[in-house]
Short mmCIF file of C-alpha atoms in Angstrom, two decimals:
data_model
loop_
_atom_site.label_atom_id
_atom_site.label_comp_id
_atom_site.label_asym_id
_atom_site.label_seq_id
_atom_site.Cartn_x
_atom_site.Cartn_y
_atom_site.Cartn_z
CA GLN A 19 -0.35 0.02 0.04
CA GLY A 20 1.66 3.10 -1.15
CA ALA A 21 1.71 6.55 0.75
CA SER A 22 -1.34 8.77 0.41
CA ALA A 23 -0.91 11.75 -1.76
CA THR A 24 -1.77 15.34 -0.27
CA ILE A 25 -3.79 17.29 -2.63
CA VAL A 26 -3.74 20.94 -2.44
CA VAL A 27 -7.09 22.60 -3.84
CA GLN A 28 -6.45 26.40 -4.91
CA SER A 29 -9.47 28.88 -5.39
CA LYS A 30 -9.77 32.62 -5.84
CA PRO A 31 -9.42 34.87 -2.97
CA ASN A 32 -12.16 36.09 -0.95
CA ALA A 33 -13.49 39.70 -1.28
CA PRO A 34 -11.62 42.25 0.60
CA GLY A 35 -12.75 43.65 3.97
CA PRO A 36 -14.06 47.24 4.22
CA ILE A 37 -12.13 49.94 2.52
CA SER A 38 -10.90 52.94 4.91
CA GLY A 39 -10.53 56.51 3.81
CA PRO A 40 -12.73 59.65 3.38
CA ALA A 41 -16.22 58.99 1.93
CA ASN A 42 -17.62 62.54 1.79
CA GLY A 43 -16.51 66.03 0.92
CA VAL A 44 -13.71 64.95 -1.23
CA CYS A 45 -14.08 67.87 -3.70
CA HIS A 46 -10.99 68.71 -5.53
CA ALA A 47 -9.23 66.82 -2.88
CA THR A 48 -5.48 65.38 -3.42
CA ASN A 49 -3.56 62.55 -2.02
CA GLN A 50 -6.38 60.95 -0.38
CA VAL A 51 -5.51 57.57 1.18
CA TYR A 52 -7.70 54.37 0.70
CA SER A 53 -6.48 51.00 2.18
CA ILE A 54 -7.79 47.48 3.14
CA ALA A 55 -6.37 44.56 4.93
CA ALA A 56 -4.37 41.90 2.98
CA VAL A 57 -6.46 39.10 2.03
CA PRO A 58 -5.15 35.55 2.57
CA GLY A 59 -4.37 33.89 -0.48
CA ALA A 60 -4.49 37.09 -2.91
CA THR A 61 -1.00 37.76 -4.75
CA SER A 62 -2.67 41.62 -6.23
CA TYR A 63 -5.47 43.96 -5.86
CA THR A 64 -7.26 45.57 -8.65
CA TRP A 65 -8.54 49.14 -7.58
CA THR A 66 -11.03 51.36 -9.58
CA VAL A 67 -12.01 54.89 -8.94
CA PRO A 68 -14.75 57.27 -10.32
CA ALA A 69 -14.64 59.28 -13.56
CA GLY A 70 -12.55 62.35 -12.76
CA ALA A 71 -10.54 60.77 -10.19
CA THR A 72 -6.77 59.41 -10.51
CA ILE A 73 -4.86 56.87 -8.62
CA THR A 74 -1.40 58.63 -8.07
CA SER A 75 0.27 55.66 -6.19
CA ASN A 76 -0.67 51.94 -5.69
CA SER A 77 0.93 49.75 -2.87
CA GLY A 78 -1.21 46.94 -3.39
CA THR A 79 -3.59 47.03 -0.34
CA GLY A 80 -3.60 50.94 -0.30
CA ILE A 81 -3.87 53.65 -2.88
CA HIS A 82 -3.63 57.36 -3.11
CA VAL A 83 -6.26 59.22 -5.10
CA THR A 84 -6.73 62.71 -6.35
CA PHE A 85 -10.19 63.92 -7.28
CA GLY A 86 -9.94 66.50 -10.16
CA ASN A 87 -12.53 69.06 -11.41
CA GLY A 88 -14.19 66.42 -13.28
CA PHE A 89 -15.63 64.63 -9.99
CA SER A 90 -18.21 66.76 -8.53
CA GLY A 91 -21.09 64.41 -7.71
CA THR A 92 -21.03 60.87 -6.40
CA GLY A 93 -19.07 57.64 -7.48
CA SER A 94 -17.38 54.47 -5.75
CA ILE A 95 -13.89 53.27 -5.08
CA SER A 96 -13.75 49.40 -5.54
CA VAL A 97 -11.26 46.81 -5.10
CA LYS A 98 -10.87 43.24 -5.97
CA ALA A 99 -8.08 40.57 -4.71
CA ASN A 100 -6.51 38.36 -7.35
CA ASN A 101 -4.47 35.15 -7.29
CA SER A 102 -3.72 32.62 -10.22
CA CYS A 103 -7.15 31.30 -9.83
CA GLY A 104 -9.04 34.52 -10.42
CA SER A 105 -10.64 37.72 -8.64
CA SER A 106 -12.77 38.28 -5.86
CA VAL A 107 -16.11 40.00 -5.88
CA ALA A 108 -15.45 43.73 -5.52
CA THR A 109 -15.54 45.64 -2.16
CA VAL A 110 -16.87 49.05 -2.82
CA LEU A 111 -16.86 52.34 -1.03
CA PRO A 112 -19.32 55.11 -2.32
CA VAL A 113 -17.95 58.28 -2.22
CA SER A 114 -19.35 61.94 -2.70
CA ALA A 115 -17.71 65.22 -3.66
CA VAL A 116 -20.27 67.33 -1.54
CA PRO A 117 -20.06 67.05 2.70
CA LEU A 118 -21.76 65.03 4.79
CA GLN A 119 -24.94 66.53 6.44
CA PRO A 120 -23.80 68.36 9.54
CA GLY A 121 -24.37 66.70 13.03
CA ASN A 122 -26.38 67.42 16.06
CA ILE A 123 -26.79 71.30 16.52
CA SER A 124 -26.03 72.30 20.22
CA GLY A 125 -27.88 74.98 22.07
CA ALA A 126 -31.01 75.43 24.01
CA SER A 127 -34.12 74.02 22.92
CA THR A 128 -36.25 76.66 24.32
CA ALA A 129 -35.97 80.46 24.33
CA CYS A 130 -37.81 83.30 26.28
CA LYS A 131 -39.59 85.76 24.31
CA VAL A 132 -37.43 88.57 25.59
CA ARG A 133 -34.28 86.64 25.07
CA ILE A 134 -31.87 88.76 23.06
CA ALA A 135 -29.57 86.00 21.54
CA GLY A 136 -28.41 82.43 21.99
CA VAL A 137 -25.50 80.68 20.50
CA TYR A 138 -25.84 77.54 18.53
CA SER A 139 -22.77 75.21 17.06
CA ILE A 140 -22.20 72.09 15.39
CA ALA A 141 -18.98 69.97 14.95
CA ALA A 142 -16.73 70.58 11.87
CA VAL A 143 -17.71 68.42 8.90
CA GLY A 144 -15.20 66.95 6.84
CA GLY A 145 -14.73 68.40 3.52
CA ALA A 146 -16.70 71.29 4.32
CA THR A 147 -15.19 74.86 3.48
CA SER A 148 -17.84 76.74 5.13
CA TYR A 149 -21.38 76.39 6.47
CA SER A 150 -24.87 77.82 5.74
CA TRP A 151 -27.41 78.55 8.54
CA SER A 152 -30.97 79.83 8.33
CA VAL A 153 -33.68 80.35 10.75
CA THR A 154 -37.55 80.85 10.76
CA GLY A 155 -40.22 82.25 13.08
CA GLY A 156 -39.32 85.68 13.35
CA ALA A 157 -35.72 85.06 14.53
CA THR A 158 -32.87 86.59 12.78
CA LEU A 159 -29.05 85.62 12.72
CA VAL A 160 -26.52 87.96 14.10
CA GLY A 161 -22.85 88.10 12.92
CA SER A 162 -21.39 85.46 10.88
CA THR A 163 -23.60 82.65 9.36
CA THR A 164 -20.78 80.60 7.61
CA GLY A 165 -19.20 79.07 10.55
CA THR A 166 -19.47 76.15 12.92
CA SER A 167 -21.36 78.44 15.37
CA VAL A 168 -24.09 80.90 14.99
CA THR A 169 -25.88 83.74 17.14
CA VAL A 170 -29.53 83.68 17.02
CA ASN A 171 -31.57 86.94 18.00
CA PHE A 172 -34.94 85.90 19.43
CA ALA A 173 -36.25 89.42 20.34
CA HIS A 174 -39.19 89.23 17.76
CA ALA A 175 -39.63 85.48 17.52
CA SER A 176 -42.77 83.49 18.31
CA GLY A 177 -44.18 80.07 18.26
CA THR A 178 -41.37 77.45 17.10
CA VAL A 179 -38.16 78.52 15.68
CA TYR A 180 -36.47 76.32 13.36
CA LEU A 181 -32.66 76.61 12.92
CA ALA A 182 -30.97 74.85 9.88
CA VAL A 183 -27.61 74.34 8.93
CA LYS A 184 -25.93 72.77 5.76
CA ALA A 185 -22.08 72.17 5.08
CA VAL A 186 -20.80 73.76 2.09
CA ASN A 187 -17.80 73.06 -0.37
CA ALA A 188 -16.90 74.14 -3.83
CA CYS A 189 -18.85 71.08 -5.25
CA GLY A 190 -22.20 71.90 -3.61
CA THR A 191 -24.08 71.87 -0.34
CA SER A 192 -24.95 68.99 2.03
CA THR A 193 -28.63 68.09 3.12
CA SER A 194 -29.65 70.50 6.04
CA ASN A 195 -29.79 69.50 9.65
CA THR A 196 -32.52 71.49 11.69
CA VAL A 197 -33.48 71.95 15.36
CA ALA A 198 -36.67 73.08 16.67
CA ILE A 199 -36.58 75.89 19.21
CA THR A 200 -39.61 76.46 21.41
CA MET A 201 -40.30 80.06 22.35
CA LEU A 202 -41.87 80.41 25.88
CA ALA A 203 -44.08 83.22 26.90
CA ASN A 204 -42.47 84.30 30.04
CA CYS A 205 -39.18 82.66 31.49
CA ALA A 206 -37.31 85.49 33.11
CA ALA A 207 -35.62 84.77 36.41
CA LYS A 208 -37.16 85.98 39.46
CA MET A 209 -35.73 87.14 42.73
CA ASP A 210 -36.55 85.36 45.93
CA ASP A 211 -38.48 87.26 49.02
CA SER A 212 -35.01 88.48 50.17
CA GLY A 213 -34.62 90.20 46.72
CA PHE A 214 -31.78 88.18 45.67
CA SER A 215 -31.46 85.51 43.00
CA ASP A 216 -29.61 82.32 43.39
CA ASP A 217 -25.93 83.24 43.87
CA SER A 218 -26.79 86.65 42.45
CA VAL A 219 -26.73 85.33 39.02
CA SER A 220 -29.84 85.95 36.82
CA GLU A 221 -30.62 86.34 33.14
CA ILE A 222 -31.44 89.10 31.01
CA THR A 223 -32.95 87.08 28.30
CA GLU A 224 -30.44 84.69 27.01
CA LEU A 225 -27.57 87.07 28.61
CA LYS A 226 -26.21 85.36 31.62
CA LEU A 227 -25.59 88.07 34.15
CA LYS A 228 -23.34 87.91 37.34
CA VAL A 229 -23.04 90.71 39.60
CA TYR A 230 -20.48 90.25 42.25
CA PRO A 231 -19.00 90.49 44.86
CA ASN A 232 -21.99 90.54 46.85
CA PRO A 233 -21.71 91.99 49.46
CA THR A 234 -19.07 94.45 48.08
CA ALA A 235 -16.56 96.69 49.83
CA GLY A 236 -16.28 99.09 46.76
CA GLN A 237 -15.65 97.36 43.39
CA LEU A 238 -18.69 95.95 42.03
CA LYS A 239 -18.34 93.95 38.86
CA VAL A 240 -21.32 92.92 36.17
CA ASP A 241 -20.22 89.95 33.92
CA PHE A 242 -22.77 89.31 31.00
CA THR A 243 -22.81 88.33 27.33
CA ALA A 244 -24.32 90.44 24.56
CA VAL A 245 -24.38 90.63 20.80
CA ASP A 246 -22.21 93.31 19.06
CA GLY A 247 -23.31 96.68 19.53
CA GLN A 248 -26.04 96.14 21.83
CA LYS A 249 -26.79 98.93 24.25
CA PHE A 250 -27.27 98.65 28.00
CA THR A 251 -28.33 101.24 30.68
CA PHE A 252 -26.95 100.53 34.25
CA ILE A 253 -28.89 102.41 37.19
CA ILE A 254 -27.82 102.04 40.83
CA THR A 255 -30.24 103.52 43.44
CA ASP A 256 -30.57 103.36 47.13
CA LEU A 257 -33.81 101.74 48.87
CA LEU A 258 -35.34 105.34 48.76
CA GLY A 259 -34.95 105.44 44.72
CA SER A 260 -32.07 107.98 44.78
CA VAL A 261 -29.92 107.63 41.83
CA VAL A 262 -26.40 106.90 42.63
CA ILE A 263 -25.02 105.77 39.36
CA ASN A 264 -26.65 106.07 35.88
CA GLU A 265 -24.53 104.95 33.00
CA ASN A 266 -24.78 103.95 29.40
CA TYR A 267 -22.90 101.22 27.71
CA SER A 268 -22.42 99.63 24.30
CA ALA A 269 -21.45 95.97 24.46
CA ALA A 270 -19.08 94.03 22.36
CA GLU A 271 -20.04 90.57 21.06
CA GLY A 272 -19.57 87.71 23.63
CA GLU A 273 -18.54 88.23 27.33
CA ASN A 274 -18.57 91.78 28.63
CA LEU A 275 -17.49 93.20 32.22
CA LYS A 276 -18.56 96.38 33.27
CA GLU A 277 -17.08 97.85 36.88
CA PHE A 278 -18.31 100.26 39.14
CA ASP A 279 -16.44 102.20 41.75
CA LEU A 280 -18.69 102.46 44.92
CA GLY A 281 -15.62 103.49 47.22
CA ARG A 282 -17.27 106.79 48.18
CA VAL A 283 -21.03 105.21 48.47
CA ALA A 284 -22.29 104.90 52.04
CA LYS A 285 -22.99 101.41 53.60
CA GLY A 286 -26.04 99.90 52.94
CA VAL A 287 -28.51 97.93 50.71
CA TYR A 288 -28.74 99.13 46.98
CA ILE A 289 -30.72 98.27 43.81
CA ILE A 290 -29.17 97.76 40.36
CA LYS A 291 -31.01 97.70 37.19
CA ILE A 292 -29.69 96.60 34.09
CA GLN A 293 -31.86 97.70 31.07
CA ALA A 294 -31.04 95.99 27.63
CA GLU A 295 -31.97 97.75 24.31
CA GLY A 296 -35.36 97.17 23.41
CA GLY A 297 -36.90 97.16 26.98
CA GLU A 298 -35.78 94.02 28.64
CA GLU A 299 -34.36 94.52 32.27
CA LYS A 300 -33.42 92.68 35.24
CA VAL A 301 -33.17 94.23 39.06
CA LEU A 302 -30.90 92.66 41.75
CA LYS A 303 -30.18 94.02 45.07
CA PHE A 304 -26.54 94.04 46.44
CA VAL A 305 -25.12 95.10 49.52
CA LYS A 306 -22.24 97.85 50.11
CA GLN A 307 -20.22 97.11 53.54
#
């Protein structure tokens, strides 16, 4: 009885695994890297790219691709594994010249009817060169509307406001992501029976307002946020209504600090009224020691 022979059966390789690399926003992009894991039994690989794109280097399991002006829509990158018995089925990665839809919009889901402004933002989208924001419901956008964040003015808004954003590049615009913001009839912070709000922090509309130190030995500071050029009036009176300070202030965009020197003011309890342009106001008590 002779020795048994070993029979080796060859077959074409399995399809490659997932292709890694950018799938969206590849408008006019150069040197984009796509790769796969090596396939057992494969001796070579065949890559294809969409019309308007060019393979600039090929290492077998990876390629570098330049997307020219001729590629401005959608297409696919595919790869097959080969050996002497044939080629596998292709693994395909769809690619798009325009950016992906922006992700979640961060920001408050409700707003006061007296709120002046709120800031909303998204994470940067791969392949986007700018962004396009829009808003409904009587609200307006303040400042730049092409970045990853936007300021919304709610002064004349009502009902439900819809804030939308799209990602943009030279090849087109993504689908929009939208968030609904519910306008509330009255949500201004109220003082407690002592006349103080919690931690002496309250809101003028969306504007975060902090008055400190309280009590104060002389310097009183007011921290608040505002839109660019928004005007405020600061009035400080004693409990009899006599005016100690009456000042106007034109705010910068973002965080502001307004300081008052009360060193020569007598000890006692005082009231500071901060009135924003448009009539919104907040009243707080503080103590001069």
